Coordinates of N, CA and C and ligand atoms in Angstrom, one line a residue:
M220 N 0.8 -1.2 0.0 CA 0.0 0.0 0.0 C 0.9 1.3 0.0
A221 N 0.4 2.3 -0.7 CA 1.2 3.5 -0.8 C 1.1 4.2 0.6
L222 N 2.2 4.7 1.1 CA 2.3 5.4 2.4 C 2.0 6.9 2.2
R223 N 1.6 7.5 3.3 CA 1.6 9.0 3.3 C 2.1 9.4 4.7
E224 N 3.2 10.2 4.7 CA 3.7 10.7 5.9 C 3.7 12.2 5.9
V225 N 3.1 12.8 6.9 CA 3.0 14.3 7.0 C 3.8 14.7 8.2
Y226 N 4.7 15.7 8.0 CA 5.5 16.2 9.1 C 5.3 17.7 9.3
P227 N 5.2 18.2 10.5 CA 5.1 19.6 10.7 C 6.4 20.3 10.2
E228 N 7.5 19.6 10.4 CA 8.8 20.2 9.9 C 9.7 19.1 9.6
L229 N 10.5 19.2 8.5 CA 11.5 18.2 8.2 C 12.7 18.9 7.5
R230 N 13.8 18.2 7.5 CA 15.0 18.8 6.8 C 14.5 18.9 5.3
S231 N 14.2 17.8 4.7 CA 13.8 17.8 3.3 C 12.9 16.5 3.1
T232 N 11.8 16.7 2.5 CA 10.9 15.6 2.1 C 11.6 14.6 1.2
Q233 N 12.6 15.2 0.4 CA 13.3 14.4 -0.6 C 14.1 13.3 0.1
E234 N 14.8 13.8 1.1 CA 15.7 12.8 1.9 C 14.9 11.7 2.4
R235 N 13.7 12.0 3.0 CA 12.9 11.0 3.7 C 12.3 10.0 2.6
A236 N 11.9 10.6 1.5 CA 11.2 9.8 0.5 C 12.3 8.9 -0.2
V237 N 13.5 9.4 -0.4 CA 14.6 8.6 -1.0 C 14.8 7.3 -0.1
E238 N 14.8 7.6 1.2 CA 15.0 6.5 2.2 C 13.8 5.5 2.1
L239 N 12.6 6.0 2.0 CA 11.5 5.1 1.8 C 11.5 4.3 0.5
A240 N 11.9 5.0 -0.5 CA 12.0 4.3 -1.9 C 13.1 3.2 -1.8
R241 N 14.2 3.5 -1.1 CA 15.3 2.4 -1.0 C 14.7 1.2 -0.3
C242 N 13.8 1.4 0.7 CA 13.3 0.3 1.4 C 12.1 -0.3 0.7
G243 N 11.8 0.2 -0.5 CA 10.8 -0.5 -1.3 C 9.4 0.1 -1.2
A244 N 9.2 1.3 -0.8 CA 7.9 1.9 -0.7 C 7.2 1.9 -2.1
E245 N 5.9 1.8 -2.1 CA 5.2 1.6 -3.3 C 5.0 2.9 -4.1
D246 N 4.7 2.7 -5.4 CA 4.4 3.8 -6.3 C 3.3 4.7 -5.6
G247 N 3.5 6.0 -5.6 CA 2.5 6.9 -5.1 C 2.7 7.2 -3.6
S248 N 3.7 6.6 -3.0 CA 3.9 6.9 -1.5 C 4.4 8.3 -1.5
V249 N 4.0 9.1 -0.5 CA 4.3 10.5 -0.5 C 4.7 11.0 0.9
V250 N 5.7 11.9 1.0 CA 6.1 12.5 2.2 C 5.8 14.0 2.0
V251 N 5.2 14.6 3.0 CA 4.8 16.0 3.0 C 5.3 16.6 4.2
A252 N 5.8 17.9 4.1 CA 6.2 18.6 5.3 C 5.6 20.0 5.2
R253 N 5.2 20.6 6.3 CA 4.6 21.9 6.3 C 5.7 23.0 6.2
Q254 N 6.9 22.6 6.6 CA 8.1 23.5 6.3 C 9.3 22.6 6.2
Q255 N 10.4 23.1 5.6 CA 11.6 22.4 5.5 C 12.8 23.3 5.9
S256 N 13.7 22.7 6.6 CA 14.9 23.5 7.0 C 16.0 23.4 6.0
H257 N 16.0 22.3 5.2 CA 17.1 22.1 4.2 C 16.4 21.7 2.8
G258 N 15.4 22.4 2.5 CA 14.7 22.1 1.2 C 15.8 22.3 0.1
R259 N 15.8 21.4 -0.9 CA 16.9 21.6 -1.9 C 16.3 21.6 -3.3
G260 N 17.0 22.3 -4.2 CA 16.8 22.3 -5.6 C 17.8 21.5 -6.3
R261 N 18.0 21.7 -7.5 CA 19.0 20.9 -8.2 C 20.4 21.3 -7.8
G262 N 21.3 20.3 -7.9 CA 22.7 20.6 -7.5 C 22.7 21.0 -6.0
D263 N 23.5 22.1 -5.7 CA 23.6 22.5 -4.3 C 22.6 23.7 -4.0
R264 N 21.6 23.9 -4.9 CA 20.7 25.0 -4.7 C 19.7 24.7 -3.6
R265 N 19.2 25.8 -3.0 CA 18.3 25.7 -1.9 C 16.9 25.9 -2.4
W266 N 15.9 25.3 -1.8 CA 14.5 25.6 -2.0 C 13.9 26.2 -0.8
E267 N 13.6 27.5 -0.8 CA 13.1 28.2 0.4 C 11.7 27.6 0.7
S268 N 11.6 27.1 2.0 CA 10.4 26.3 2.3 C 9.8 26.8 3.6
P269 N 9.3 28.1 3.7 CA 8.7 28.5 4.9 C 7.3 28.0 5.1
P270 N 6.7 28.1 6.3 CA 5.4 27.5 6.5 C 4.4 28.2 5.5
G271 N 3.4 27.4 5.1 CA 2.4 28.0 4.2 C 2.5 27.4 2.7
G272 N 3.7 26.8 2.4 CA 3.8 26.3 1.1 C 3.6 24.8 1.0
L273 N 3.6 24.2 -0.2 CA 3.4 22.8 -0.3 C 4.8 22.2 -0.6
Y274 N 5.3 21.2 0.2 CA 6.6 20.6 0.0 C 6.3 19.1 0.1
L275 N 6.5 18.4 -1.0 CA 6.2 17.0 -1.0 C 7.2 16.2 -1.9
S276 N 7.3 14.9 -1.6 CA 8.1 14.1 -2.5 C 7.4 12.8 -2.7
V277 N 7.3 12.3 -3.9 CA 6.5 11.2 -4.3 C 7.4 10.1 -4.8
V278 N 7.2 8.8 -4.3 CA 7.9 7.7 -4.8 C 7.2 7.2 -6.1
L279 N 8.0 7.1 -7.2 CA 7.5 6.6 -8.4 C 8.2 5.3 -8.8
R280 N 7.5 4.3 -9.0 CA 8.1 3.0 -9.5 C 7.1 2.2 -10.2
P281 N 7.6 1.4 -11.2 CA 9.0 1.3 -11.6 C 9.5 2.6 -12.3
A282 N 10.7 2.9 -12.1 CA 11.2 4.1 -12.7 C 11.7 3.8 -14.1
L283 N 11.8 4.8 -15.0 CA 12.1 4.6 -16.4 C 13.5 5.2 -16.7
G284 N 14.1 5.9 -15.8 CA 15.4 6.5 -16.0 C 15.3 7.5 -17.2
S285 N 14.2 8.2 -17.4 CA 14.0 9.0 -18.5 C 14.2 10.5 -18.2
A286 N 15.0 11.2 -19.0 CA 15.2 12.6 -18.8 C 13.9 13.4 -19.1
V287 N 12.9 12.7 -19.6 CA 11.6 13.4 -19.9 C 10.8 13.4 -18.6
L288 N 11.1 12.6 -17.6 CA 10.2 12.5 -16.4 C 10.0 13.9 -15.7
P289 N 11.0 14.7 -15.4 CA 10.7 16.0 -14.8 C 9.8 16.8 -15.6
L290 N 10.0 16.8 -16.9 CA 9.2 17.6 -17.8 C 7.8 17.1 -17.8
A291 N 7.6 15.8 -17.8 CA 6.3 15.2 -17.9 C 5.6 15.5 -16.6
I292 N 6.3 15.5 -15.4 CA 5.7 15.9 -14.2 C 5.3 17.3 -14.2
G293 N 6.2 18.2 -14.7 CA 5.8 19.6 -14.8 C 4.6 19.8 -15.6
A294 N 4.5 19.1 -16.7 CA 3.3 19.3 -17.6 C 2.0 18.8 -16.9
E295 N 2.1 17.7 -16.2 CA 0.9 17.2 -15.5 C 0.5 18.1 -14.4
V296 N 1.5 18.6 -13.6 CA 1.2 19.5 -12.5 C 0.6 20.8 -13.1
A297 N 1.1 21.3 -14.2 CA 0.5 22.5 -14.8 C -0.9 22.3 -15.2
D298 N -1.2 21.1 -15.8 CA -2.6 20.8 -16.2 C -3.5 20.6 -15.0
G299 N -2.9 20.0 -14.0 CA -3.7 19.7 -12.7 C -4.1 21.1 -12.1
L300 N -3.1 22.0 -12.0 CA -3.4 23.3 -11.4 C -4.3 24.1 -12.2
A301 N -4.2 24.0 -13.5 CA -5.1 24.7 -14.4 C -6.6 24.2 -14.2
L302 N -6.7 22.9 -14.1 CA -8.1 22.4 -13.9 C -8.7 22.8 -12.6
E303 N -7.9 22.6 -11.6 CA -8.4 22.8 -10.2 C -8.5 24.3 -9.8
Y304 N -7.5 25.1 -10.3 CA -7.5 26.5 -9.8 C -7.6 27.6 -11.0
G305 N -7.7 27.1 -12.2 CA -7.9 28.0 -13.3 C -6.7 28.9 -13.6
V306 N -5.5 28.4 -13.2 CA -4.3 29.2 -13.4 C -3.5 28.7 -14.7
R307 N -3.0 29.6 -15.4 CA -2.3 29.3 -16.7 C -0.8 29.3 -16.4
L308 N -0.1 28.2 -16.5 CA 1.3 28.2 -16.2 C 2.1 27.8 -17.4
R309 N 3.4 28.2 -17.4 CA 4.3 27.7 -18.5 C 5.4 26.9 -17.8
L310 N 6.0 26.1 -18.7 CA 7.0 25.1 -18.2 C 8.4 25.6 -18.7
K311 N 9.2 25.9 -17.7 CA 10.6 26.3 -18.1 C 11.5 25.1 -18.0
W312 N 12.1 24.8 -19.1 CA 13.0 23.6 -19.2 C 14.1 23.8 -18.1
P313 N 14.5 22.8 -17.3 CA 13.8 21.5 -17.4 C 12.8 21.3 -16.3
N314 N 12.6 22.2 -15.4 CA 11.9 21.8 -14.2 C 11.1 22.9 -13.4
D315 N 10.9 24.1 -14.1 CA 10.2 25.2 -13.4 C 8.8 25.4 -13.9
L316 N 7.9 25.7 -13.0 CA 6.6 26.2 -13.4 C 6.5 27.7 -13.2
L317 N 6.2 28.4 -14.2 CA 6.2 29.8 -14.2 C 4.8 30.4 -14.5
A318 N 4.5 31.5 -13.8 CA 3.3 32.3 -14.2 C 3.9 33.5 -15.0
V319 N 3.3 33.7 -16.1 CA 3.7 34.9 -17.0 C 2.6 35.9 -17.0
D320 N 2.9 37.1 -16.6 CA 1.8 38.1 -16.6 C 1.7 38.8 -17.9
A321 N 0.7 39.7 -18.0 CA 0.4 40.4 -19.3 C 1.6 41.2 -19.8
A322 N 2.4 41.6 -18.9 CA 3.6 42.4 -19.4 C 4.8 41.5 -19.8
G323 N 4.5 40.2 -19.7 CA 5.6 39.2 -20.1 C 6.5 38.9 -19.0
R324 N 6.3 39.4 -17.8 CA 7.2 39.1 -16.7 C 6.9 37.7 -16.2
S325 N 7.9 36.8 -16.0 CA 7.7 35.5 -15.5 C 8.2 35.3 -14.1
R326 N 7.4 34.6 -13.3 CA 7.7 34.4 -11.9 C 7.5 32.9 -11.6
K327 N 8.4 32.4 -10.7 CA 8.4 30.9 -10.5 C 7.4 30.6 -9.4
L328 N 6.5 29.7 -9.7 CA 5.5 29.2 -8.8 C 6.0 27.9 -8.1
A329 N 6.6 27.1 -8.9 CA 6.9 25.7 -8.4 C 8.2 25.2 -9.1
G330 N 8.8 24.2 -8.4 CA 10.0 23.6 -8.9 C 9.8 22.1 -8.7
V331 N 10.4 21.3 -9.7 CA 10.4 19.9 -9.6 C 11.8 19.3 -9.6
L332 N 12.0 18.3 -8.8 CA 13.4 17.7 -8.7 C 13.2 16.2 -8.7
V333 N 14.0 15.5 -9.6 CA 13.8 14.1 -9.6 C 15.1 13.4 -9.3
D334 N 15.1 12.5 -8.4 CA 16.3 11.7 -8.1 C 16.0 10.2 -8.4
G335 N 17.0 9.5 -9.0 CA 16.9 8.1 -9.2 C 17.3 7.3 -8.0
V336 N 16.7 6.2 -7.7 CA 17.0 5.5 -6.4 C 17.0 4.0 -6.8
R337 N 18.0 3.3 -6.3 CA 17.9 1.8 -6.4 C 17.5 1.2 -5.1
A338 N 16.4 0.5 -5.1 CA 15.8 -0.1 -3.9 C 16.6 -1.3 -3.4
V339 N 16.5 -1.7 -2.2 CA 17.2 -2.8 -1.7 C 16.9 -4.1 -2.4
D340 N 15.7 -4.2 -3.0 CA 15.3 -5.3 -3.8 C 15.9 -5.3 -5.2
G341 N 16.7 -4.2 -5.5 CA 17.3 -4.1 -6.8 C 16.5 -3.3 -7.8
A342 N 15.2 -3.0 -7.5 CA 14.4 -2.3 -8.4 C 14.7 -0.8 -8.5
E343 N 14.5 -0.2 -9.7 CA 14.8 1.2 -9.8 C 13.5 2.0 -9.5
A344 N 13.7 3.0 -8.7 CA 12.6 3.9 -8.4 C 13.0 5.4 -8.7
A345 N 12.1 6.3 -8.8 CA 12.4 7.7 -8.9 C 11.7 8.4 -7.8
V346 N 12.3 9.4 -7.2 CA 11.6 10.2 -6.2 C 11.4 11.6 -6.8
A347 N 10.2 12.1 -6.9 CA 9.9 13.4 -7.5 C 9.6 14.3 -6.3
G348 N 10.4 15.4 -6.2 CA 10.1 16.4 -5.1 C 9.5 17.6 -5.8
I349 N 8.5 18.1 -5.2 CA 7.8 19.2 -5.8 C 7.5 20.2 -4.7
G350 N 7.9 21.5 -5.0 CA 7.6 22.6 -4.1 C 6.7 23.6 -4.8
V351 N 5.7 24.0 -4.1 CA 4.8 25.0 -4.7 C 4.6 26.1 -3.7
N352 N 4.9 27.3 -4.1 CA 4.6 28.5 -3.2 C 3.1 28.7 -3.2
V353 N 2.6 28.7 -2.0 CA 1.1 28.8 -1.9 C 0.8 30.2 -1.3
R354 N 1.5 30.6 -0.3 CA 1.4 32.0 0.2 C 2.6 32.8 -0.2
R355 N 2.4 34.1 -0.2 CA 3.6 35.0 -0.6 C 4.8 34.7 0.3
L356 N 6.0 34.6 -0.3 CA 7.1 34.3 0.5 C 7.4 35.5 1.5
E357 N 8.1 35.2 2.6 CA 8.3 36.2 3.6 C 9.3 37.3 3.1
P358 N 9.1 38.5 3.5 CA 9.9 39.6 3.0 C 11.3 39.6 3.4
D359 N 11.7 38.7 4.3 CA 13.2 38.7 4.7 C 14.0 37.9 3.8
L360 N 13.4 37.3 2.7 CA 14.2 36.6 1.7 C 14.9 37.6 0.8
P361 N 15.9 37.1 0.0 CA 16.6 38.0 -0.9 C 15.6 38.6 -1.9
A362 N 15.8 39.9 -2.2 CA 14.9 40.7 -3.1 C 14.8 40.0 -4.5
E363 N 15.9 39.4 -5.0 CA 15.8 38.8 -6.3 C 14.9 37.6 -6.3
L364 N 14.9 36.9 -5.2 CA 14.1 35.7 -5.1 C 12.6 36.1 -4.9
L365 N 12.4 37.1 -4.2 CA 11.0 37.6 -4.0 C 10.4 38.1 -5.3
A366 N 11.2 38.9 -6.1 CA 10.8 39.4 -7.3 C 10.5 38.3 -8.4
G367 N 11.3 37.2 -8.2 CA 11.2 36.2 -9.2 C 10.3 35.0 -8.9
S368 N 9.6 35.2 -7.8 CA 8.7 34.1 -7.4 C 7.2 34.6 -7.2
V369 N 6.3 33.7 -7.3 CA 4.9 34.0 -7.1 C 4.2 32.9 -6.3
A370 N 3.1 33.2 -5.7 CA 2.4 32.2 -4.9 C 1.1 31.9 -5.5
L371 N 0.6 30.7 -5.3 CA -0.7 30.2 -5.9 C -1.8 31.1 -5.4
E372 N -1.8 31.5 -4.1 CA -2.9 32.4 -3.6 C -2.9 33.7 -4.3
E373 N -1.7 34.2 -4.7 CA -1.7 35.5 -5.4 C -2.4 35.4 -6.8
L374 N -2.2 34.2 -7.4 CA -2.8 34.0 -8.7 C -4.3 33.7 -8.6
T375 N -4.7 33.0 -7.6 CA -6.2 32.6 -7.5 C -7.0 33.7 -6.8
G376 N -6.3 34.5 -5.9 CA -7.0 35.5 -5.1 C -7.9 34.9 -4.0
T377 N -7.8 33.6 -3.8 CA -8.6 32.9 -2.8 C -7.7 32.0 -2.0
P378 N -8.1 31.6 -0.8 CA -7.3 30.7 0.0 C -7.2 29.3 -0.7
V379 N -6.1 28.6 -0.5 CA -5.9 27.3 -1.2 C -5.7 26.3 0.0
D380 N -6.5 25.2 -0.1 CA -6.4 24.2 0.9 C -5.2 23.3 0.6
L381 N -4.3 23.1 1.5 CA -3.0 22.4 1.3 C -3.3 20.9 1.0
E382 N -4.3 20.3 1.6 CA -4.5 18.9 1.4 C -5.0 18.6 0.0
R383 N -5.9 19.5 -0.4 CA -6.4 19.4 -1.8 C -5.3 19.5 -2.8
L384 N -4.5 20.6 -2.6 CA -3.4 20.8 -3.5 C -2.4 19.6 -3.5
E385 N -2.2 19.1 -2.3 CA -1.3 17.9 -2.2 C -1.8 16.8 -3.1
A386 N -3.1 16.5 -3.1 CA -3.7 15.4 -3.9 C -3.6 15.7 -5.4
V387 N -3.8 17.0 -5.8 CA -3.7 17.3 -7.2 C -2.2 17.1 -7.7
V388 N -1.3 17.5 -6.9 CA 0.1 17.4 -7.3 C 0.6 16.0 -7.2
T389 N 0.2 15.2 -6.2 CA 0.7 13.8 -6.1 C 0.1 13.0 -7.3
Q390 N -1.2 13.2 -7.5 CA -1.8 12.5 -8.7 C -1.1 12.8 -10.0
A391 N -0.8 14.1 -10.1 CA -0.1 14.5 -11.4 C 1.2 13.8 -11.6
A392 N 2.0 13.7 -10.5 CA 3.3 13.0 -10.6 C 3.1 11.5 -10.9
V393 N 2.1 10.9 -10.3 CA 1.9 9.5 -10.6 C 1.4 9.3 -12.0
R394 N 0.6 10.2 -12.5 CA 0.1 10.1 -13.9 C 1.2 10.3 -14.9
A395 N 2.2 11.2 -14.6 CA 3.3 11.5 -15.5 C 4.1 10.2 -15.7
R396 N 4.4 9.5 -14.6 CA 5.2 8.3 -14.7 C 4.5 7.2 -15.6
K397 N 3.2 7.1 -15.3 CA 2.4 6.1 -16.0 C 2.3 6.5 -17.5
A398 N 2.1 7.8 -17.8 CA 2.0 8.2 -19.2 C 3.3 7.8 -20.0
L399 N 4.5 8.0 -19.3 CA 5.8 7.7 -19.9 C 6.0 6.2 -20.1
A400 N 5.4 5.4 -19.2 CA 5.6 4.0 -19.3 C 4.7 3.4 -20.4
E401 N 3.7 4.1 -20.8 CA 2.8 3.5 -21.9 C 3.6 3.4 -23.2
E402 N 2.9 2.7 -24.1 CA 3.6 2.3 -25.3 C 4.1 3.5 -26.1
R403 N 3.3 4.6 -26.2 CA 3.7 5.8 -27.0 C 4.7 6.6 -26.1
G404 N 4.7 6.4 -24.8 CA 5.7 7.1 -23.9 C 5.9 8.5 -24.3
S405 N 7.2 8.9 -24.4 CA 7.5 10.3 -24.6 C 6.9 10.9 -25.9
R406 N 6.6 10.0 -26.9 CA 6.0 10.5 -28.1 C 4.7 11.2 -27.8
S407 N 4.0 10.7 -26.8 CA 2.7 11.4 -26.5 C 2.9 12.5 -25.5
V408 N 3.9 12.4 -24.6 CA 4.1 13.4 -23.6 C 4.8 14.7 -24.1
V409 N 5.9 14.5 -24.9 CA 6.7 15.6 -25.4 C 5.9 16.7 -26.1
P410 N 4.9 16.3 -27.0 CA 4.1 17.4 -27.6 C 3.3 18.3 -26.5
R411 N 2.9 17.6 -25.4 CA 2.3 18.4 -24.4 C 3.2 19.4 -23.7
V412 N 4.5 18.9 -23.5 CA 5.5 19.7 -22.9 C 5.8 20.9 -23.8
R413 N 5.9 20.6 -25.2 CA 6.1 21.7 -26.1 C 5.1 22.8 -26.1
G414 N 3.8 22.3 -25.9 CA 2.7 23.3 -25.8 C 2.8 24.2 -24.6
L415 N 3.6 23.8 -23.6 CA 3.7 24.6 -22.4 C 5.0 25.3 -22.3
L416 N 5.9 25.0 -23.2 CA 7.3 25.5 -23.1 C 7.5 27.0 -23.1
Y417 N 8.2 27.5 -22.1 CA 8.5 28.9 -22.0 C 9.7 29.3 -22.7
G418 N 9.6 30.4 -23.4 CA 10.8 31.0 -24.0 C 11.1 30.6 -25.4
V419 N 10.2 29.9 -26.1 CA 10.5 29.5 -27.5 C 10.7 30.8 -28.3
G420 N 11.7 30.8 -29.1 CA 12.0 31.9 -30.0 C 12.9 33.0 -29.3
E421 N 13.2 32.8 -28.0 CA 14.0 33.8 -27.3 C 15.4 33.3 -27.2
E422 N 16.3 34.3 -26.9 CA 17.7 34.0 -26.7 C 17.9 33.4 -25.4
V423 N 18.7 32.4 -25.3 CA 19.0 31.8 -23.9 C 20.4 31.6 -23.6
T424 N 20.7 31.6 -22.3 CA 22.1 31.3 -21.9 C 22.0 29.9 -21.1
A425 N 23.1 29.2 -21.2 CA 23.2 27.9 -20.5 C 24.5 28.1 -19.6
D426 N 24.3 28.0 -18.3 CA 25.3 28.2 -17.3 C 26.0 29.6 -17.6
G427 N 25.3 30.6 -17.9 CA 25.8 31.9 -18.1 C 26.4 32.2 -19.5
V428 N 26.4 31.2 -20.4 CA 27.0 31.4 -21.7 C 25.9 31.5 -22.8
P429 N 25.9 32.5 -23.6 CA 24.8 32.6 -24.6 C 24.9 31.4 -25.6
V430 N 23.8 30.7 -25.8 CA 23.9 29.5 -26.7 C 22.9 29.6 -27.9
G431 N 22.2 30.7 -28.0 CA 21.3 30.8 -29.2 C 19.9 31.0 -28.9
T432 N 19.1 30.6 -29.8 CA 17.6 30.8 -29.7 C 17.0 29.5 -29.3
L433 N 16.1 29.6 -28.3 CA 15.4 28.3 -27.9 C 14.4 27.9 -29.0
L434 N 14.6 26.6 -29.4 CA 13.8 26.1 -30.5 C 12.7 25.1 -30.0
D435 N 13.1 24.1 -29.2 CA 12.2 23.0 -29.0 C 12.7 22.1 -27.9
V436 N 11.9 21.1 -27.5 CA 12.3 20.0 -26.6 C 12.3 18.8 -27.5
R437 N 13.4 18.0 -27.5 CA 13.4 16.8 -28.2 C 12.7 15.7 -27.5
E438 N 12.5 14.6 -28.2 CA 11.8 13.4 -27.6 C 12.6 12.8 -26.5
D439 N 13.9 13.0 -26.4 CA 14.7 12.5 -25.3 C 14.8 13.5 -24.1
G440 N 14.1 14.6 -24.2 CA 14.0 15.5 -23.1 C 15.0 16.7 -23.3
A441 N 16.0 16.6 -24.2 CA 17.0 17.6 -24.4 C 16.4 18.9 -24.9
L442 N 17.0 20.0 -24.6 CA 16.5 21.3 -25.1 C 17.3 21.6 -26.4
E443 N 16.5 22.0 -27.4 CA 17.2 22.3 -28.7 C 17.3 23.8 -28.9
V444 N 18.5 24.3 -29.1 CA 18.8 25.7 -29.4 C 19.5 25.9 -30.7
G445 N 19.2 27.0 -31.3 CA 19.9 27.2 -32.6 C 20.7 28.5 -32.5
G446 N 22.0 28.4 -33.0 CA 22.8 29.6 -33.0 C 23.6 29.6 -34.4
P447 N 24.6 30.5 -34.5 CA 25.3 30.6 -35.7 C 26.0 29.3 -36.1
G448 N 26.4 28.5 -35.1 CA 27.0 27.3 -35.4 C 26.1 26.1 -35.7
G449 N 24.8 26.4 -35.8 CA 23.8 25.3 -36.1 C 23.0 25.0 -34.9
I450 N 22.3 23.8 -35.0 CA 21.4 23.4 -33.9 C 22.1 22.5 -32.9
R451 N 22.0 22.8 -31.6 CA 22.6 21.9 -30.7 C 21.6 21.6 -29.5
A452 N 21.9 20.5 -28.9 CA 21.0 20.0 -27.8 C 21.7 20.2 -26.5
I453 N 20.9 20.6 -25.5 CA 21.4 20.8 -24.1 C 20.7 19.8 -23.3
F454 N 21.6 19.0 -22.5 CA 21.0 17.9 -21.7 C 20.9 18.3 -20.3
A455 N 21.7 19.2 -19.8 CA 21.6 19.6 -18.4 C 22.2 21.0 -18.3
G456 N 21.8 21.7 -17.2 CA 22.4 23.0 -17.0 C 21.4 24.0 -16.6
D457 N 21.9 25.2 -16.2 CA 21.1 26.3 -15.8 C 20.8 27.2 -17.0
V458 N 19.6 27.0 -17.5 CA 19.2 27.7 -18.7 C 18.4 28.9 -18.4
R459 N 18.8 30.1 -18.9 CA 18.0 31.3 -18.6 C 17.6 31.9 -19.9
V460 N 16.3 32.4 -19.9 CA 15.7 33.0 -21.1 C 16.0 34.4 -21.0
G461 N 16.5 35.0 -22.1 CA 16.9 36.4 -22.1 C 18.3 36.6 -21.7
F462 N 19.0 37.6 -22.3 CA 20.4 37.8 -21.9 C 20.5 38.3 -20.5
P463 N 21.5 37.9 -19.8 CA 21.7 38.4 -18.4 C 21.8 39.9 -18.4
R464 N 21.2 40.5 -17.4 CA 21.3 42.0 -17.3 C 22.7 42.4 -16.7
Ligands
BT5_741 C1 14.0 23.4 -8.2 O1 15.3 23.5 -8.3 O2 13.2 24.2 -8.7 C2 13.4 22.2 -7.6 C3 12.8 22.5 -6.2 C4 12.2 21.3 -5.6 C5 11.8 21.6 -4.2 C6 11.0 20.4 -3.6 S1 10.2 20.8 -2.1 C7 9.9 19.2 -1.7 C8 11.1 18.4 -2.1 N1 12.1 18.4 -1.0 C9 13.2 19.1 -1.3 O3 14.2 19.2 -0.4 N2 13.2 19.6 -2.5 C10 11.9 19.2 -3.2 P1 16.2 24.5 -9.1 O4 15.8 24.6 -10.5 O5 17.6 24.2 -8.8 O6 15.8 25.9 -8.5 C11 16.3 26.4 -7.3 C12 16.3 27.9 -7.4 O7 15.0 28.4 -7.3 C13 17.1 28.6 -6.3 O8 18.5 28.7 -6.5 C14 16.4 29.9 -6.2 O9 16.9 30.8 -7.1 C15 15.0 29.6 -6.6 N3 14.1 29.4 -5.4 C16 14.4 28.9 -4.2 N4 13.3 28.8 -3.4 C17 12.3 29.2 -4.2 C18 10.9 29.4 -3.9 N5 10.3 29.0 -2.8 N6 10.1 30.0 -4.9 C19 10.7 30.3 -6.1 N7 12.0 30.2 -6.4 C20 12.8 29.7 -5.4

């Protein structure tokens, strides 16, 4: 049976869910924390996790080891939030959910992090960590982070029930893995990702280096950019849309 653990505070739901996945927790098992002291993003980045947000990690198995999984989860979460709350979000490769306002300003609502895990029984699992800002972040955080982020309640204008949101997000992650495991797999998922992709046609940098115009997402999950030297694929890195100021 899928587990559900809810903590008032935890270092990181990802750490706990990775532990559960190692021990063989079932698909859809979820760890939720009302706040995190060491919430993490990709690499050594932090995820600010004050009370009021949604912080959860879902065990997904069997895992597919696919680079499309974070994108597929992002697309499913975007669709789930659109249906439930009527918000329109864009997906920034490879793992950000952004709200874009009428002036074209983008702000980050949520982030997705996927870790691969080998369970003690030898089976491969994935752990999807998802953080969603629900209430406005506290003003003592860095100004750049405040300016670049947005909360769900700011978009809806009404209070959001955390348990309902948890169900929407967890189900979205489980659906994403299933969709990729189906026969058409990424061939059916990637077109949906493309439909939500942020920054198409704009200049992008990868790890601070200008790499050209954002063109597309390939079926293997790589980002395709075009520059004077031709078309190239980016498999990992910190991609920014627009030249750095
Ligand atoms: C992500 O990483 O966007 C993935 C975040 C995943 C967080 C969840 S919460 C539940 C689970 N448990 C964990 O410990 N983690 C997962 P990345 O693309 O590396 O983005 C990190 C960057 O986003 C930071 O360097 C900041 O610039 C920015 N950031 C940090 N906290 C933020 C927040 N609350 N809202 C918006 N942006 C934030």
